[in-house]
CSV table of C-alpha atoms in Angstrom, one decimal:
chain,number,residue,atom,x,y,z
L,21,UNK,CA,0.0,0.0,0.0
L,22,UNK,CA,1.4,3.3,-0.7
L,23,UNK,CA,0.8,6.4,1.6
L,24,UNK,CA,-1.5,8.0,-0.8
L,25,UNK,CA,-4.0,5.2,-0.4
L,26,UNK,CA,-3.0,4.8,3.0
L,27,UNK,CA,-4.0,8.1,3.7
L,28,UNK,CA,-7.6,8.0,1.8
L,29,UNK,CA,-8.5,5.0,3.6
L,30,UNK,CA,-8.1,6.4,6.6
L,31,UNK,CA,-10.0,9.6,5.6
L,32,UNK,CA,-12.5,7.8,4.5
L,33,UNK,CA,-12.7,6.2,8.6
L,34,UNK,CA,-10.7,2.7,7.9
L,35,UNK,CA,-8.7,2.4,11.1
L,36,UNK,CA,-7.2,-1.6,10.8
L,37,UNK,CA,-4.3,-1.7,9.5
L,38,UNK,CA,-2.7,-4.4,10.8
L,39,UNK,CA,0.9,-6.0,9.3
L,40,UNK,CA,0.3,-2.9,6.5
L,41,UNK,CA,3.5,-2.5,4.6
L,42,UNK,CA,4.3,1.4,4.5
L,43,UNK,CA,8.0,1.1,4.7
L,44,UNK,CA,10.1,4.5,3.1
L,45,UNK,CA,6.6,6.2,3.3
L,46,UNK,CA,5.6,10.1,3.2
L,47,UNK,CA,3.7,10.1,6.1
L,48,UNK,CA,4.4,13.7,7.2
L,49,UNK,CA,1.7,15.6,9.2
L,50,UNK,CA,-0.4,12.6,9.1
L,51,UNK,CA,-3.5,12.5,11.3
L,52,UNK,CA,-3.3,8.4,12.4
L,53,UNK,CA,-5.0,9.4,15.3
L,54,UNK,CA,-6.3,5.9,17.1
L,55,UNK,CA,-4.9,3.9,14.3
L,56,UNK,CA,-4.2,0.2,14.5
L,57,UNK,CA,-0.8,-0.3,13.2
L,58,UNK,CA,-0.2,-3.4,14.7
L,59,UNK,CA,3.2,-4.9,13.1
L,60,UNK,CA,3.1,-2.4,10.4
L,61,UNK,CA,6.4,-2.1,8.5
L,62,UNK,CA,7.2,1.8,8.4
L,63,UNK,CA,11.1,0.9,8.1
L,64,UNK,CA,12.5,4.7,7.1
L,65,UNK,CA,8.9,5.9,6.9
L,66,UNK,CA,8.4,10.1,7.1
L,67,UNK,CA,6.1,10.6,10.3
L,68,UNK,CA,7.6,14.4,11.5
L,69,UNK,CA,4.8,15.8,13.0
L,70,UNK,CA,2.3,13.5,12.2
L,71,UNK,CA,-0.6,12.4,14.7
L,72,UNK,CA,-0.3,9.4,16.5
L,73,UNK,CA,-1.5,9.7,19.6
L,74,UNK,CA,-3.5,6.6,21.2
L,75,UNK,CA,-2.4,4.7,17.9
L,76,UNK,CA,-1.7,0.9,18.3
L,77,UNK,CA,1.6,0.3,16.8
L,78,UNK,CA,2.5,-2.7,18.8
L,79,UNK,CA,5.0,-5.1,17.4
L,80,UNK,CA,5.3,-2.4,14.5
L,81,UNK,CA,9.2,-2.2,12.5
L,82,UNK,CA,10.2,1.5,13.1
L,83,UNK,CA,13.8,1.3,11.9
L,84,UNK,CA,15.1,4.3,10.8
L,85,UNK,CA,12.0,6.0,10.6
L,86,UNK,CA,12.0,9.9,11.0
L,87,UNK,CA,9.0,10.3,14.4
L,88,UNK,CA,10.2,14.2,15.2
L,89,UNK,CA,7.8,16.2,16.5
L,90,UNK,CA,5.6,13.3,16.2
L,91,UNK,CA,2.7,13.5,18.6
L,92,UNK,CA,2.3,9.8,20.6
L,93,UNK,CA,0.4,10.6,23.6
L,94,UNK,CA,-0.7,7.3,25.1
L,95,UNK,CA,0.2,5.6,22.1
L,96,UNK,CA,1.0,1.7,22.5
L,97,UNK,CA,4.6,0.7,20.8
L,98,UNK,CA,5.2,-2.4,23.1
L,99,UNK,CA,7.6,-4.6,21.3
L,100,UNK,CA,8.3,-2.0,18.7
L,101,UNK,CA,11.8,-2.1,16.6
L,102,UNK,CA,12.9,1.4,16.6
L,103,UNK,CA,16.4,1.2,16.2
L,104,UNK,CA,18.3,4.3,15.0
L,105,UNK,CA,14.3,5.6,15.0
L,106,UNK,CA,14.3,9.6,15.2
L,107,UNK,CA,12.0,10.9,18.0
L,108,UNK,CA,13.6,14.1,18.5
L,109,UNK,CA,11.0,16.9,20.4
L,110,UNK,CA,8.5,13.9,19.8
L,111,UNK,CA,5.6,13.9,22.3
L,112,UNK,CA,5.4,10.3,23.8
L,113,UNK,CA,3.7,11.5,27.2
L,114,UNK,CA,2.0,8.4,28.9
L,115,UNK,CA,3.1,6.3,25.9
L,116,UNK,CA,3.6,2.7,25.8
L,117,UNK,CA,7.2,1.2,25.1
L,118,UNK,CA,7.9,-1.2,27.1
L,119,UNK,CA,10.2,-4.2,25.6
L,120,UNK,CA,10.6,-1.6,22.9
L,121,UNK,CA,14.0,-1.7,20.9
L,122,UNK,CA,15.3,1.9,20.6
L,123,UNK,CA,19.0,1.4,20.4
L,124,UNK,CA,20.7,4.3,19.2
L,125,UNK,CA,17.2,6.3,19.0
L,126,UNK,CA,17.2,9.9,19.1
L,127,UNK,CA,14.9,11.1,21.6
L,128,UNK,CA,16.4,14.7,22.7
L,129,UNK,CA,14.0,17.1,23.7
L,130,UNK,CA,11.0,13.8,23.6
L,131,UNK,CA,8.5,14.1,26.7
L,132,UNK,CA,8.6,11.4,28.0
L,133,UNK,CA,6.3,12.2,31.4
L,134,UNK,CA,4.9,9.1,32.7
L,135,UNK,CA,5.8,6.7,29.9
L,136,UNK,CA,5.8,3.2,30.8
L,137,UNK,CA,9.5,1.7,29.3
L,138,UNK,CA,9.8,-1.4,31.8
L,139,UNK,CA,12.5,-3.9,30.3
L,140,UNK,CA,12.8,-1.8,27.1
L,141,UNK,CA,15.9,-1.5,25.2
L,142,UNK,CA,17.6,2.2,24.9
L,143,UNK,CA,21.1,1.4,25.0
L,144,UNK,CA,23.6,4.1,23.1
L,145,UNK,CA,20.5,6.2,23.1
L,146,UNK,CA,20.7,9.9,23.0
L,147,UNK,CA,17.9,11.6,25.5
L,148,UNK,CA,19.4,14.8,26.3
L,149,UNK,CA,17.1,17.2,27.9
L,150,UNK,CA,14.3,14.6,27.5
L,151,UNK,CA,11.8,14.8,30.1
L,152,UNK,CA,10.7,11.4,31.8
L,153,UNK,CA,9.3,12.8,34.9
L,154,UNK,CA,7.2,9.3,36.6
L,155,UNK,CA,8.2,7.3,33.7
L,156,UNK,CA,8.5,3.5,34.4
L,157,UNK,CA,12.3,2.5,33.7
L,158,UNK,CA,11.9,-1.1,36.0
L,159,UNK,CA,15.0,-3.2,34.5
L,160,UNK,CA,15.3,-0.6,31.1
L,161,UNK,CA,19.0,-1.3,29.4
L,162,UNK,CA,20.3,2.5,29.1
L,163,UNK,CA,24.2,1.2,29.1
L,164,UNK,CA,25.7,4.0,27.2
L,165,UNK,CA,23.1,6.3,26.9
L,166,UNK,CA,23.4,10.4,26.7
L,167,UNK,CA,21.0,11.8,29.2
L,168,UNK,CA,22.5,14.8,29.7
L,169,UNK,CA,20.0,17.3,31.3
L,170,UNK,CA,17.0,14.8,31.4
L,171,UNK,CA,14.8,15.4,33.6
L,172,UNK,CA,14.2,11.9,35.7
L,173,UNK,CA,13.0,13.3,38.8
L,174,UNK,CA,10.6,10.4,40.5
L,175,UNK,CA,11.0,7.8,38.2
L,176,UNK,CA,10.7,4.2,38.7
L,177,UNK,CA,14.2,2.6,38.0
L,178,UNK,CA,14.3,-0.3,40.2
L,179,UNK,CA,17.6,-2.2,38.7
L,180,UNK,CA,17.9,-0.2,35.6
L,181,UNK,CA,21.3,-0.6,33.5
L,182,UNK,CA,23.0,2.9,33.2
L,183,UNK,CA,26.2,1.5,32.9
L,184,UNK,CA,28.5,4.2,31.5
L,185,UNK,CA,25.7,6.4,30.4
L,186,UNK,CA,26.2,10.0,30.6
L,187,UNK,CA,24.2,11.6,33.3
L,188,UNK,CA,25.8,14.6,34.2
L,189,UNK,CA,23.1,17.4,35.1
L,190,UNK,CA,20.6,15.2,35.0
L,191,UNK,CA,17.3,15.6,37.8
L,192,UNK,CA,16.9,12.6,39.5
L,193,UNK,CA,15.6,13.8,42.7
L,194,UNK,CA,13.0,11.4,44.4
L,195,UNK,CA,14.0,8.6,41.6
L,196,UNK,CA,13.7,5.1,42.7
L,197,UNK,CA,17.0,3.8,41.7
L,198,UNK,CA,17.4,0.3,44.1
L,199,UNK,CA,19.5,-2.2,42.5
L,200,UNK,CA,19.9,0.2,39.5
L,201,UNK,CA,23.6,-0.8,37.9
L,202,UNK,CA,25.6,2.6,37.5
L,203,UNK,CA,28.6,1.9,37.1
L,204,UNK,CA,31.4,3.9,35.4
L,205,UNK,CA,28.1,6.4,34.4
L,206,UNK,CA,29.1,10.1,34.5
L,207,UNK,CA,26.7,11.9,37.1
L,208,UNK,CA,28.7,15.5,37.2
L,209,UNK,CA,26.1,18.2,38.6
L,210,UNK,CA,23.1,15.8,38.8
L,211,UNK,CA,20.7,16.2,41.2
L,212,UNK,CA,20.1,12.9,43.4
L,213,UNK,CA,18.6,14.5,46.4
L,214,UNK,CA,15.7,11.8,48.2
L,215,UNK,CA,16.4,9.5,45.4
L,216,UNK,CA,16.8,5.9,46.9
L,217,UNK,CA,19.9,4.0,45.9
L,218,UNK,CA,19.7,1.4,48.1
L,219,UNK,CA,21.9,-2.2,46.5
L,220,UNK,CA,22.8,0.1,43.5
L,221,UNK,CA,26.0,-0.2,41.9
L,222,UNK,CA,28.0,2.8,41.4
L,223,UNK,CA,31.5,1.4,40.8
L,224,UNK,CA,34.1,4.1,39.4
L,225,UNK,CA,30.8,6.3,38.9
L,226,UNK,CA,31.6,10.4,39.0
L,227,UNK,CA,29.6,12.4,41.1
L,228,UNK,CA,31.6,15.5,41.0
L,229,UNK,CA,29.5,18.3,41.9
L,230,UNK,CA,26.3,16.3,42.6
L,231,UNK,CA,23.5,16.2,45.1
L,232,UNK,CA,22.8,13.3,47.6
L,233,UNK,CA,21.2,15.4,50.1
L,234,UNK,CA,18.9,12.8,52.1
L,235,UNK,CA,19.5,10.2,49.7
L,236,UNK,CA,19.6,6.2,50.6
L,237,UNK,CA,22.6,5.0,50.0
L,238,UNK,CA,22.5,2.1,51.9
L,239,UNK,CA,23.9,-1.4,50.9
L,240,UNK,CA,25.3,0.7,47.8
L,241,UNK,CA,28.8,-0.2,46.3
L,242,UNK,CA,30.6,2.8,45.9
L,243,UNK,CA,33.9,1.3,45.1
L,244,UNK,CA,36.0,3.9,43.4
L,245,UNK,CA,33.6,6.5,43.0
L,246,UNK,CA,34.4,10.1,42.7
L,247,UNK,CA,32.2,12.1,45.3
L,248,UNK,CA,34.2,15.4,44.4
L,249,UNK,CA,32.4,17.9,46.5
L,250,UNK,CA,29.6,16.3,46.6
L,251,UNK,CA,26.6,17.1,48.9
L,252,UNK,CA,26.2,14.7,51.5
L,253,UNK,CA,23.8,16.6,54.1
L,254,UNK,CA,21.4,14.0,55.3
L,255,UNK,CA,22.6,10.8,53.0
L,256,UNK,CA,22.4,7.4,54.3
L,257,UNK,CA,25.5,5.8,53.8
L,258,UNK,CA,25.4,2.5,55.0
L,259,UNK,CA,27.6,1.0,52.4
L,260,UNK,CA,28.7,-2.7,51.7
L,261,UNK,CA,32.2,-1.1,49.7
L,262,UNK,CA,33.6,1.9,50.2
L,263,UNK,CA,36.8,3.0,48.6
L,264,UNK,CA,36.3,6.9,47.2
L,265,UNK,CA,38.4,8.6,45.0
L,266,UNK,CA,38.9,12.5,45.0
């Protein structure tokens, strides 16, 4: 189907579109509001500012395609392949992604508020100033992931991968970041005041300049990390390993 007739059909009030093939479409400033896209193939496909939002694109191949400025709101894209996908300033508040693969997605400037990304892939992702603000992150791979900026203030993180991702001035205040693996990840400036990092792992991690006012540190591994003027008021640090470097 080409988008042409894609696009009349769904003037005309079709709304199933299952396993549709639409890969290298023109999509662009589509209204696919409530769509069901369910495995679609829109490999490369043009969506930049189109309407998506409460769209059912479960399963759906996103690879490549161009999603900036896209509006998602509440949008279901569980399972969805959308590798190298760009979602730059995309609006994906309350979305659906979770067991989503968005390796090396671009999602800077995406809101992200309350988006439900439990298990989903994101590694070597770029999410700088992206806003996740009560996002669901339980057990997320963000290894190598730019965050710079983000907003991830009271988030559910429970053992997230953020191994050598690049935090540094990102909010995490109030995050819930037990058994969350952050190791060697670059936290310079963030703000981790009431988060709880209780059994994290923050081996070799910087925190240069950060903020762990009142935050739970206890049964944390901080072997190695770099607490560089670092605020402390009211931490717990009841630590399993403890060997800082300055």
């Amino acid at each position: 189907m080409d988008a042409n007739e894609f696009r009349s059909r769904y003037a005309a009030g079709e709304r199933s579109f299952q396993n549709v093939d639409l890969r290298d479409a023109d999509l662009r400033d589509a209204d696919l509001r409530d769509a069901d896209l369910r495995g679609a193939d829109l490999m490369g496909a043009d969506l930049r500012n189109a309407d998506l939002s409460d769209a059912n694109l479960r399963d759906a191949k996103l690879i490549g395609a161009d999603l900036s400025k896209a509006d998602l709101i509440i949008a279901t894209l569980s399972n969805a392949d959308l590798r190298d996908a760009n979602l730059k300033d995309a609006n994906l508040i309350g979305s659906k992604l979770g067991v989503a693969n968005l390796r090396y997605a671009n999602l800077n400037g995406a809101n992200l508020s309350g988006a439900e990304l439990s298990c989903a892939d994101m590694s070597h992702s770029s999410l700088m100033i992206a806003y996740l603000s009560g996002a669901n992150l339980i057990k997320a791979n963000l290894s190598d992931a730019d965050l710079t900026g983000a907003n991830l203030s009271i988030t559910n993180m429970i053992g997230v991968n953020l191994t050598n991702a690049n935090l540094s001035g990102v909010n995490l205040s109030g995050a819930n970041l037990i058994e969350a693996n952050l190791t060697q990840a670059k936290l310079n400036g963030a703000n981790l005041g009431r988060s709880n990092l209780a059994y994290a792992k923050l081996t070799a991690a910087i925190l240069k300049n950060a903020d762990l006012s009142d935050a739970n540190l206890a049964g944390t591994d901080l072997t190695n990390v770099q607490l560089d003027s670092t605020k402390l008021e009211g931490t717990i640090l009841e630590v399993t390993s403890l060997n800082l470097v300055e």
